[in-house]
mmCIF file of N, CA and C and ligand atoms in Angstrom:
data_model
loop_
_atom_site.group_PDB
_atom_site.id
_atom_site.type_symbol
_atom_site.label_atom_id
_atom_site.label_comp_id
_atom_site.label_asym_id
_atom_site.label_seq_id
_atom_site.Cartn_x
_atom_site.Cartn_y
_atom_site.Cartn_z
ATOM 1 N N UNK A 1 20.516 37.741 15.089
ATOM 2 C CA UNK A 1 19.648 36.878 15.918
ATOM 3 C C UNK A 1 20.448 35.722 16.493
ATOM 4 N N UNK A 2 19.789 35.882 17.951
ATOM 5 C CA UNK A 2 20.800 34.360 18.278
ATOM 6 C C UNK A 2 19.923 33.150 18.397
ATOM 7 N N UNK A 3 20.787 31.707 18.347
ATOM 8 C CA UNK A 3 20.275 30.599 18.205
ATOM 9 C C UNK A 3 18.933 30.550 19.550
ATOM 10 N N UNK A 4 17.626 29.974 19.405
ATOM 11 C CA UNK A 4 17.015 29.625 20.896
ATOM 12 C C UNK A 4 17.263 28.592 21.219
ATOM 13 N N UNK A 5 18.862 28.432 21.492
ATOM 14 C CA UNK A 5 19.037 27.325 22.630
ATOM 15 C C UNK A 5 20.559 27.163 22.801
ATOM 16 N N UNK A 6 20.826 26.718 23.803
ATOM 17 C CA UNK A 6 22.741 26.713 24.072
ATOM 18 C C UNK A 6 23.468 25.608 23.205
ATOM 19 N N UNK A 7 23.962 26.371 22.437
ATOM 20 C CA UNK A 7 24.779 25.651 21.408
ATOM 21 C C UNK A 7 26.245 24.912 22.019
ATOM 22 N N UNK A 8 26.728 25.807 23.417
ATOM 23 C CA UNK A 8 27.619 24.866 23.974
ATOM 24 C C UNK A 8 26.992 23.723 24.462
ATOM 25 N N UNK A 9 26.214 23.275 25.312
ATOM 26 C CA UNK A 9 24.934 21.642 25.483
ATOM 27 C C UNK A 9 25.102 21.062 24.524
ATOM 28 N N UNK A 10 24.560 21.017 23.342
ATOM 29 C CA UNK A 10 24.282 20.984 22.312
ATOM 30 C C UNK A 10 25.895 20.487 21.752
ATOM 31 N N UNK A 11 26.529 21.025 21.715
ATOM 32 C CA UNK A 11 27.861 20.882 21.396
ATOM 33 C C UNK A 11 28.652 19.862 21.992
ATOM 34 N N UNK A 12 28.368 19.628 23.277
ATOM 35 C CA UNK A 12 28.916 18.650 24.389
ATOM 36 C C UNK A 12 28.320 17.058 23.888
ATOM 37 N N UNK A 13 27.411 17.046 22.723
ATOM 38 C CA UNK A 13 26.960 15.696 22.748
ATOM 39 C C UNK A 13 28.183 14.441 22.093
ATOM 40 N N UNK A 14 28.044 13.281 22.245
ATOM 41 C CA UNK A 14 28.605 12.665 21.383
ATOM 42 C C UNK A 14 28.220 12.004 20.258
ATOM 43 N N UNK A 15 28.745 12.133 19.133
ATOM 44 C CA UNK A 15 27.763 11.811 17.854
ATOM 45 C C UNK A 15 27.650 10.340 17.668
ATOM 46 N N UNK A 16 26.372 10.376 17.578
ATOM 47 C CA UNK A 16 25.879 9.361 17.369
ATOM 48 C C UNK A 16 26.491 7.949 17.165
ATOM 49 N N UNK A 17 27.095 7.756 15.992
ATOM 50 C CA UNK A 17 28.177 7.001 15.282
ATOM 51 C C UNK A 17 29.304 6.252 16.319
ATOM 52 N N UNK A 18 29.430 7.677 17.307
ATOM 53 C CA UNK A 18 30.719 7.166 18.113
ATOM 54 C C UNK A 18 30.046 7.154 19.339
ATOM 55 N N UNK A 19 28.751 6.663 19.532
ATOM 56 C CA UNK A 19 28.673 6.499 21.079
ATOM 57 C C UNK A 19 28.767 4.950 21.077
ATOM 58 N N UNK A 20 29.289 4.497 22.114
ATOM 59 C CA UNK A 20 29.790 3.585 22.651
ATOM 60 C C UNK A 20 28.966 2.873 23.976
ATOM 61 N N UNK A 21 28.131 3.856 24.721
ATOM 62 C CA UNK A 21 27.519 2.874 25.678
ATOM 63 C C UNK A 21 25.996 3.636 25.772
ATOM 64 N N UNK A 22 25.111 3.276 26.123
ATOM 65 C CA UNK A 22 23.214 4.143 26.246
ATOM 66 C C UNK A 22 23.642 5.127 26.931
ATOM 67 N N UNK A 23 24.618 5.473 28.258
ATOM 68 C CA UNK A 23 24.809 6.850 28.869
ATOM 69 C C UNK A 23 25.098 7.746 27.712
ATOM 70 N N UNK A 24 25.829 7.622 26.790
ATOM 71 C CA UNK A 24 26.494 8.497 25.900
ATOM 72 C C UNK A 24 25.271 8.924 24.703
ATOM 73 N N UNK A 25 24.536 8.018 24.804
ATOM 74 C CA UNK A 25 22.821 7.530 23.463
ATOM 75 C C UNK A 25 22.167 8.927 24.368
ATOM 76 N N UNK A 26 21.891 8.517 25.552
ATOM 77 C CA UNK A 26 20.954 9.590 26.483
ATOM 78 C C UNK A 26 21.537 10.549 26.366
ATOM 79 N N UNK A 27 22.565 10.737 26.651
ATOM 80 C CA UNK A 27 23.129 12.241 27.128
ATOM 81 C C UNK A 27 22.755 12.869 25.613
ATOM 82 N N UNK A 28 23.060 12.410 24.568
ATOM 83 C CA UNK A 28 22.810 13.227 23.210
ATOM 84 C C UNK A 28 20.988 12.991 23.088
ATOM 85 N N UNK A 29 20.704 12.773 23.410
ATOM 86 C CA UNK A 29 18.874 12.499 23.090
ATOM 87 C C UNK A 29 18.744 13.804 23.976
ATOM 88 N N UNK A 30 19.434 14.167 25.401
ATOM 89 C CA UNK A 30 18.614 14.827 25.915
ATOM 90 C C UNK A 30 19.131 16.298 26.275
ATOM 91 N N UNK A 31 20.465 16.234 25.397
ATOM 92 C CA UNK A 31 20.808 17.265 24.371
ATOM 93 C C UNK A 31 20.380 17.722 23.383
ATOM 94 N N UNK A 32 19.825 16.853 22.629
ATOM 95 C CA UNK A 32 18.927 17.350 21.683
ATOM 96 C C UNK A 32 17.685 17.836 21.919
ATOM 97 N N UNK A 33 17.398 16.933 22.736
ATOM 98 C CA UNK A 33 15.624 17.647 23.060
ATOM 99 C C UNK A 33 15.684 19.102 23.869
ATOM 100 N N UNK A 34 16.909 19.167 24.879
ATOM 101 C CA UNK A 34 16.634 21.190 25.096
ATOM 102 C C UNK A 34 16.811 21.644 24.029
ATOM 103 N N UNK A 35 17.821 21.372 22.797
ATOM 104 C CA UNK A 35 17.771 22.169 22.049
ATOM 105 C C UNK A 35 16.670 22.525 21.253
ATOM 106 N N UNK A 36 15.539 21.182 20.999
ATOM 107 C CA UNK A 36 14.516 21.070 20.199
ATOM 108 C C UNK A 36 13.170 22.129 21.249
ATOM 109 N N UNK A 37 13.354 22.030 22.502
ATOM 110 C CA UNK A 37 12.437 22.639 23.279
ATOM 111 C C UNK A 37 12.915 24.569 23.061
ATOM 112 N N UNK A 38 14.120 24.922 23.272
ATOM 113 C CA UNK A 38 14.170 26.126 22.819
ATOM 114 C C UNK A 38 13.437 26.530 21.461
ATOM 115 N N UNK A 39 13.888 25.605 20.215
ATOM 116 C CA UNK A 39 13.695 25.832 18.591
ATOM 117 C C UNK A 39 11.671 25.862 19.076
ATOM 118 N N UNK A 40 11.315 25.068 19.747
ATOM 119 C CA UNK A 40 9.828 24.830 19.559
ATOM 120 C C UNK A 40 8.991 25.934 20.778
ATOM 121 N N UNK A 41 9.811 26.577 21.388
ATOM 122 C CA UNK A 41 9.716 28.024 22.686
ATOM 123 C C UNK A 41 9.134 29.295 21.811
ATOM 124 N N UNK A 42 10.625 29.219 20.311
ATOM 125 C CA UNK A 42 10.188 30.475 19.558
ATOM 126 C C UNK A 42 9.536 29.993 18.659
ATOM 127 N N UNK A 43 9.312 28.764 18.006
ATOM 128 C CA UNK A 43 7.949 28.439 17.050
ATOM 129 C C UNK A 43 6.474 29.210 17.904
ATOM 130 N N UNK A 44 6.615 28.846 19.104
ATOM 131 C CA UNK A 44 5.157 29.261 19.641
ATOM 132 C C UNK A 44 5.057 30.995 19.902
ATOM 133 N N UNK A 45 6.324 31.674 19.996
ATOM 134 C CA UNK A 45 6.271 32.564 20.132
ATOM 135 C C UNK A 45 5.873 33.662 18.939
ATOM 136 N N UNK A 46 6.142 32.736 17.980
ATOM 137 C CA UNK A 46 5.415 32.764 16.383
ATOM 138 C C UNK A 46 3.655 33.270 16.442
ATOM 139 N N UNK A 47 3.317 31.588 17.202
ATOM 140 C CA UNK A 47 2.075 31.686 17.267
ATOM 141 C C UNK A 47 1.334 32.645 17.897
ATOM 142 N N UNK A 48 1.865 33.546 19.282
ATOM 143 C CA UNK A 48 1.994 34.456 19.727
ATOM 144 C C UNK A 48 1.574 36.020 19.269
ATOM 145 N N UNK A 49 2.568 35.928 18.278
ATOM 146 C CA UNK A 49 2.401 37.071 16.999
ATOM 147 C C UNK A 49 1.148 36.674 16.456
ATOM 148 N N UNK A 50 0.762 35.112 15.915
ATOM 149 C CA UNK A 50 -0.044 35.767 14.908
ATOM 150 C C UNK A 50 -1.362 36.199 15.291
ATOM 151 N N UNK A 51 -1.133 35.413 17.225
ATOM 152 C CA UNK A 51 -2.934 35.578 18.005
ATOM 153 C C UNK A 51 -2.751 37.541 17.835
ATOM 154 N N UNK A 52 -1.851 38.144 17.620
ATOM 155 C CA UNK A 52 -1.839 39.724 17.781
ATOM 156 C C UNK A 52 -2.173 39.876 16.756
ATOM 157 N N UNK A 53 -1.610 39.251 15.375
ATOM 158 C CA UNK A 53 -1.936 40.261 14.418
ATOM 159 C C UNK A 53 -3.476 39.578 13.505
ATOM 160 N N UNK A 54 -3.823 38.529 13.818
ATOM 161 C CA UNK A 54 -5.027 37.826 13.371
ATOM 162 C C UNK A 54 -6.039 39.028 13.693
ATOM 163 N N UNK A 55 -6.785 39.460 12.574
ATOM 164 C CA UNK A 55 -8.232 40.397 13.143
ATOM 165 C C UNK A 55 -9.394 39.424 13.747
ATOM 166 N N UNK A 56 -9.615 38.091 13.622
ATOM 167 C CA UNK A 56 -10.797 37.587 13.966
ATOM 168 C C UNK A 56 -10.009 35.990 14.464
ATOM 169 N N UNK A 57 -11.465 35.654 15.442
ATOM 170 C CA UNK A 57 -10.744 34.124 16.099
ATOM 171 C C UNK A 57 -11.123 33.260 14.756
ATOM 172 N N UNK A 58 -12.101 33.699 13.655
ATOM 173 C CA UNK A 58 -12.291 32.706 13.092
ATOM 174 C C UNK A 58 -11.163 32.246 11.753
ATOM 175 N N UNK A 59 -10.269 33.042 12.013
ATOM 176 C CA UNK A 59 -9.211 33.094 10.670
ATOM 177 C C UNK A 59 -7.999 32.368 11.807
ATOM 178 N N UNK A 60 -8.015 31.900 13.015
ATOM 179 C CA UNK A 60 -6.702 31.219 13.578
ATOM 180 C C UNK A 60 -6.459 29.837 12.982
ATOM 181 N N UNK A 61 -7.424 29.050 12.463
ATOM 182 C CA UNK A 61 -7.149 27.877 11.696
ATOM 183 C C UNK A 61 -7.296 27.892 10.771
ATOM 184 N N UNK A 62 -6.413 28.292 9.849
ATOM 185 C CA UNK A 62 -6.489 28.248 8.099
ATOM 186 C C UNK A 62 -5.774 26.942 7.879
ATOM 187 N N UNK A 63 -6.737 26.007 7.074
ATOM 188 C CA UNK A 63 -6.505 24.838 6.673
ATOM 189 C C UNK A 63 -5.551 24.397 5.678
ATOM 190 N N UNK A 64 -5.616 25.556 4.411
ATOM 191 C CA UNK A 64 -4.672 25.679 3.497
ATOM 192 C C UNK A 64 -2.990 25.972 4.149
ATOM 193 N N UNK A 65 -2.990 26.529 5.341
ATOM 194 C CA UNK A 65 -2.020 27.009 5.560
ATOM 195 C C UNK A 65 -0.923 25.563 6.551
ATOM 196 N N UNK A 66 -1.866 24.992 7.107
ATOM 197 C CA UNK A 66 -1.370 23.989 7.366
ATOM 198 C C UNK A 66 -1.143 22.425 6.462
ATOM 199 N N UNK A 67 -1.813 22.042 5.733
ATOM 200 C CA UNK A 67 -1.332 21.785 4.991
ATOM 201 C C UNK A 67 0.443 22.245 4.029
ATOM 202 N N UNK A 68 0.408 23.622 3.708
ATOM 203 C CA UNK A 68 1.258 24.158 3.107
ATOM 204 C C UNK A 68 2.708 23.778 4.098
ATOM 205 N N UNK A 69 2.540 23.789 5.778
ATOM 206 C CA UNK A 69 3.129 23.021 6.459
ATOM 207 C C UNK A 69 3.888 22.133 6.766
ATOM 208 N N UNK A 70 2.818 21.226 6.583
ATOM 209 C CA UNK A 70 2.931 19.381 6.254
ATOM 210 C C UNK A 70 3.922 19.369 5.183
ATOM 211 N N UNK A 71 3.122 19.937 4.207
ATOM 212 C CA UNK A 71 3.885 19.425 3.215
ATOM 213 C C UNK A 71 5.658 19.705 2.988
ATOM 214 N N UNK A 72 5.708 20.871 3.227
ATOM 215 C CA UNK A 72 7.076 21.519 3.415
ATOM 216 C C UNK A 72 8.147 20.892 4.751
ATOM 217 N N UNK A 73 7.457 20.531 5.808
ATOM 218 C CA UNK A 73 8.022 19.031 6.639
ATOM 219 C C UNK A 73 8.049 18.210 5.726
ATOM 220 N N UNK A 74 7.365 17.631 5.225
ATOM 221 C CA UNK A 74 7.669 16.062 4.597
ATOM 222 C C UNK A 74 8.946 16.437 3.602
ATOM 223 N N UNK A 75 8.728 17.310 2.895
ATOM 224 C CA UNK A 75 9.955 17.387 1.865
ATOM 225 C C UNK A 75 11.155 17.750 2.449
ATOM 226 N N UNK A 76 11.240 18.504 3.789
ATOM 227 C CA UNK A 76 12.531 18.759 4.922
ATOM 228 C C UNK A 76 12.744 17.360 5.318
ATOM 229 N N UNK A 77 11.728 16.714 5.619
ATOM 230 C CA UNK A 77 11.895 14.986 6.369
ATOM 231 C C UNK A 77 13.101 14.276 5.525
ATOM 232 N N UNK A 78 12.453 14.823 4.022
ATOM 233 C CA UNK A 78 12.886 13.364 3.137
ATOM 234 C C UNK A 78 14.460 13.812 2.832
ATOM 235 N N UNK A 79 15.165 14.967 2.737
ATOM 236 C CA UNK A 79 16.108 15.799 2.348
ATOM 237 C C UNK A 79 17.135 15.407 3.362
ATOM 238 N N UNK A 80 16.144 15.072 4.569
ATOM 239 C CA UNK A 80 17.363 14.829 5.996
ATOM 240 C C UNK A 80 17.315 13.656 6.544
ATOM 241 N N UNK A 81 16.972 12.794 5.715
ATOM 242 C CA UNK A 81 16.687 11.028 6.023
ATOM 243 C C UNK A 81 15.388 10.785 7.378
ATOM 244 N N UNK A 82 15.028 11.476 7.530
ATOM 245 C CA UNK A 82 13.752 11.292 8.527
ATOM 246 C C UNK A 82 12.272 10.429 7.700
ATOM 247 N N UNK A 83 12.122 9.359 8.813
ATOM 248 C CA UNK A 83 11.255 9.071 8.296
ATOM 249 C C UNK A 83 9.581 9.994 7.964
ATOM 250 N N UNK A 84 9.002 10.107 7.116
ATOM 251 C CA UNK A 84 7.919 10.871 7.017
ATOM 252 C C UNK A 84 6.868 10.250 7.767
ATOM 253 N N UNK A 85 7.136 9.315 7.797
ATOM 254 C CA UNK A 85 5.838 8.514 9.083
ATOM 255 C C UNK A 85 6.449 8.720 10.580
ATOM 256 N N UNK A 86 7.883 9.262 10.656
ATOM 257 C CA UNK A 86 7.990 10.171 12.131
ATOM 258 C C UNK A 86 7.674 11.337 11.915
ATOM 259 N N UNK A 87 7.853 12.554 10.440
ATOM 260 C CA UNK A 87 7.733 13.948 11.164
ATOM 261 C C UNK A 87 6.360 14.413 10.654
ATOM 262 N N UNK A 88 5.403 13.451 10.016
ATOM 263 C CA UNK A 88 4.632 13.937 9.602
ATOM 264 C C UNK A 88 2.978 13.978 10.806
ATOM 265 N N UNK A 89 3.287 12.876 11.819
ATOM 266 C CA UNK A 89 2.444 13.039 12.874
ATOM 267 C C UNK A 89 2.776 13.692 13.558
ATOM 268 N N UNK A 90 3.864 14.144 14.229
ATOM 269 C CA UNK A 90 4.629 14.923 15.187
ATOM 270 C C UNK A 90 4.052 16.077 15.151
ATOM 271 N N UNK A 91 4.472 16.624 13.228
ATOM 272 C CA UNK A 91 4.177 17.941 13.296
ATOM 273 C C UNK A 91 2.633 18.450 12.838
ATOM 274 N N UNK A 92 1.503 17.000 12.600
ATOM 275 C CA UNK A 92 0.395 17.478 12.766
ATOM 276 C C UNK A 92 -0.403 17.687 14.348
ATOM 277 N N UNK A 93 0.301 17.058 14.900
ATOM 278 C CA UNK A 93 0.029 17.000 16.532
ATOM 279 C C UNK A 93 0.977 18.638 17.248
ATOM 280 N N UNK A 94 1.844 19.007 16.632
ATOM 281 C CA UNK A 94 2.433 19.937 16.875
ATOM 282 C C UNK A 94 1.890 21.609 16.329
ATOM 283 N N UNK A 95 1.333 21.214 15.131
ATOM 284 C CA UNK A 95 0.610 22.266 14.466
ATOM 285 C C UNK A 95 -1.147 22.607 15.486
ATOM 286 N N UNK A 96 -1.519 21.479 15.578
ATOM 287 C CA UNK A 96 -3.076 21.047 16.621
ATOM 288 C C UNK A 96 -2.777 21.948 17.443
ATOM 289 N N UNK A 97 -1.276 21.795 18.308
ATOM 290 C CA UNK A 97 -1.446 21.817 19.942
ATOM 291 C C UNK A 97 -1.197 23.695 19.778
ATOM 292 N N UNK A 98 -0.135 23.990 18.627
ATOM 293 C CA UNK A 98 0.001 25.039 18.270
ATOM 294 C C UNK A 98 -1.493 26.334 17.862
ATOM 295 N N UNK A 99 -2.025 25.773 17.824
ATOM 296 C CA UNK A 99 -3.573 26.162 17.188
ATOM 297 C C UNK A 99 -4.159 26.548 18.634
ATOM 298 N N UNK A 100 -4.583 25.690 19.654
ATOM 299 C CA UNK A 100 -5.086 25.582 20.546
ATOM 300 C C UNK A 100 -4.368 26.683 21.251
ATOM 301 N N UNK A 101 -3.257 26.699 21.575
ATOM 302 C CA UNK A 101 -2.265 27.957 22.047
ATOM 303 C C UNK A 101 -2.568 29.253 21.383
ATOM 304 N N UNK A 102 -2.745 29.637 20.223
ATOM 305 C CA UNK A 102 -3.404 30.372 19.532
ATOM 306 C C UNK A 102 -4.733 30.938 19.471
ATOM 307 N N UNK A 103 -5.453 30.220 19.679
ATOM 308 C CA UNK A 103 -6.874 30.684 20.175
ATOM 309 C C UNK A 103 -6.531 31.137 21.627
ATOM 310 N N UNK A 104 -5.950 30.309 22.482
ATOM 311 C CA UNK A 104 -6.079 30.927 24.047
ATOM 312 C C UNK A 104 -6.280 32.377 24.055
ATOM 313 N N UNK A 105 -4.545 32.163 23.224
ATOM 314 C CA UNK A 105 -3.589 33.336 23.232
ATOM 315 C C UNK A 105 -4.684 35.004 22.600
ATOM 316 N N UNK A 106 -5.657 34.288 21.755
ATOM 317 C CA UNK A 106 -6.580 35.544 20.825
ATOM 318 C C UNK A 106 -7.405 35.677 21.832
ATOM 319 N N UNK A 107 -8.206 34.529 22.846
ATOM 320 C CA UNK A 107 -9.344 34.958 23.385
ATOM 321 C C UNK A 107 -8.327 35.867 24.845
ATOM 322 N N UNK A 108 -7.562 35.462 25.540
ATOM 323 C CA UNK A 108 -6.594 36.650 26.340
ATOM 324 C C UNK A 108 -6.463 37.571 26.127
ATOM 325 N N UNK A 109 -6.134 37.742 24.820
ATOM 326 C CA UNK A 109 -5.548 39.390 24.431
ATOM 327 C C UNK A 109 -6.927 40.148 24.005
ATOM 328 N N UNK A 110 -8.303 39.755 23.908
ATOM 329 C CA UNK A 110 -8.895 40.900 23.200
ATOM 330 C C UNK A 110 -10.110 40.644 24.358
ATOM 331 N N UNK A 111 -11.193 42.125 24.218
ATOM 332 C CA UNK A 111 -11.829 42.549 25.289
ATOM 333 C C UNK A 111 -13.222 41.154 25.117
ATOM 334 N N UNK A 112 -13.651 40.631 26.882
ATOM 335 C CA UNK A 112 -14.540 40.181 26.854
ATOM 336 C C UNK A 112 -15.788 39.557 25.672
ATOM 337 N N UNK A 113 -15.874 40.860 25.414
ATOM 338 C CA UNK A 113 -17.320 40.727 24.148
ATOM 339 C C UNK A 113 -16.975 40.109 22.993
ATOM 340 N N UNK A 114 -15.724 40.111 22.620
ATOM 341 C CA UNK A 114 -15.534 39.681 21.178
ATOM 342 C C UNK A 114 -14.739 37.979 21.486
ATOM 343 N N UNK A 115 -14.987 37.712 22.564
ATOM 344 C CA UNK A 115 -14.731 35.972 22.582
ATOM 345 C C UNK A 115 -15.953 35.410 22.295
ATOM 346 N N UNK A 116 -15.293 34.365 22.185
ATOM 347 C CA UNK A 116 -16.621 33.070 21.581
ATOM 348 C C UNK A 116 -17.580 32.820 22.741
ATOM 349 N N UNK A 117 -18.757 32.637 22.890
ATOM 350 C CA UNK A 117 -19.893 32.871 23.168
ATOM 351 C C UNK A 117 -19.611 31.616 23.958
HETATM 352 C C1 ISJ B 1 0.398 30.416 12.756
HETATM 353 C C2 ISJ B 1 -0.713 30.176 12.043
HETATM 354 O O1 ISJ B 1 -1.860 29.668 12.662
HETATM 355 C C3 ISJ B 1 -2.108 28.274 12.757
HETATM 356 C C4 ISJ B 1 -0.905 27.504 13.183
HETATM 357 C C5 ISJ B 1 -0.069 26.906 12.263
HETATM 358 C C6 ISJ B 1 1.242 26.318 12.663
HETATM 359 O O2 ISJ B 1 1.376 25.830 13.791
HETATM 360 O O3 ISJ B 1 2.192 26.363 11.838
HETATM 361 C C7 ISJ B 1 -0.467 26.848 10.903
HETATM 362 C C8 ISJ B 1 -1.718 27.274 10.486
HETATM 363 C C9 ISJ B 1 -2.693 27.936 11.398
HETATM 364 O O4 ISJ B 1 -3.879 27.274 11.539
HETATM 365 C C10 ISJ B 1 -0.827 30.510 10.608
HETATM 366 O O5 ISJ B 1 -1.953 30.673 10.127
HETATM 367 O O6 ISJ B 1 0.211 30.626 9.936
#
């Protein structure tokens, strides 16, 4: 499997530590963010799968499952010096928007009659 996103970009940044002026701050912020927009392209493409393999719209938000989520971010957060009061809204706003994409994605793929009323 290959990476979803160009690791040469990505590669071109200057680290952090050694940037020297905000052009050099930006250029790596917005290096990072294609790379973060590829990584978050195939997260949804995730979601994708599961609007296929879900039998019913009413099983697309399992509560337990997000949670199980959260929580597994916060403990990635804390492991990689991120604050948990940055990745823990992000990725409940990210999980939401992910959900919503998910339903679309279930009421698209299956015939008329069996969408929500
Ligand atoms: C992809 C799923 O569907 C939803 C989306 C989730 C996510 O963005 O990670 C988590 C829970 C679900 O409500 C799932 O159930 O795993």
């Amino acid at each position: 499997m290959t990476l979803p996103f160009d690791a040469d970009d990505l590669n071109r940044r200057t680290p952090p530590q050694d940037c020297a002026s905000m052009a050099e701050v930006r250029d790596g912020v917005d290096r990072l963010d294609r790379a973060l927009i590829g990584l978050i392209a195939e997260r949804t493409r995730y979601m994708d799968a599961a609007a296929r393999i879900k039998p019913s719209r009413d099983v697309v938000r399992d509560e337990d499952r997000i949670e199980d989520v959260i929580a597994k971010v916060k403990a990635a957060a804390r492991a990689a010096g991120v604050p948990e009061t940055l990745a823990e809204p992000v990725w409940r706003e990210l999980v939401e928007r992910s959900i919503q994409h998910e339903l679309q994605v279930w009421d698209a793929t299956r015939e008329p009659q069996r969408k929500r009323s």
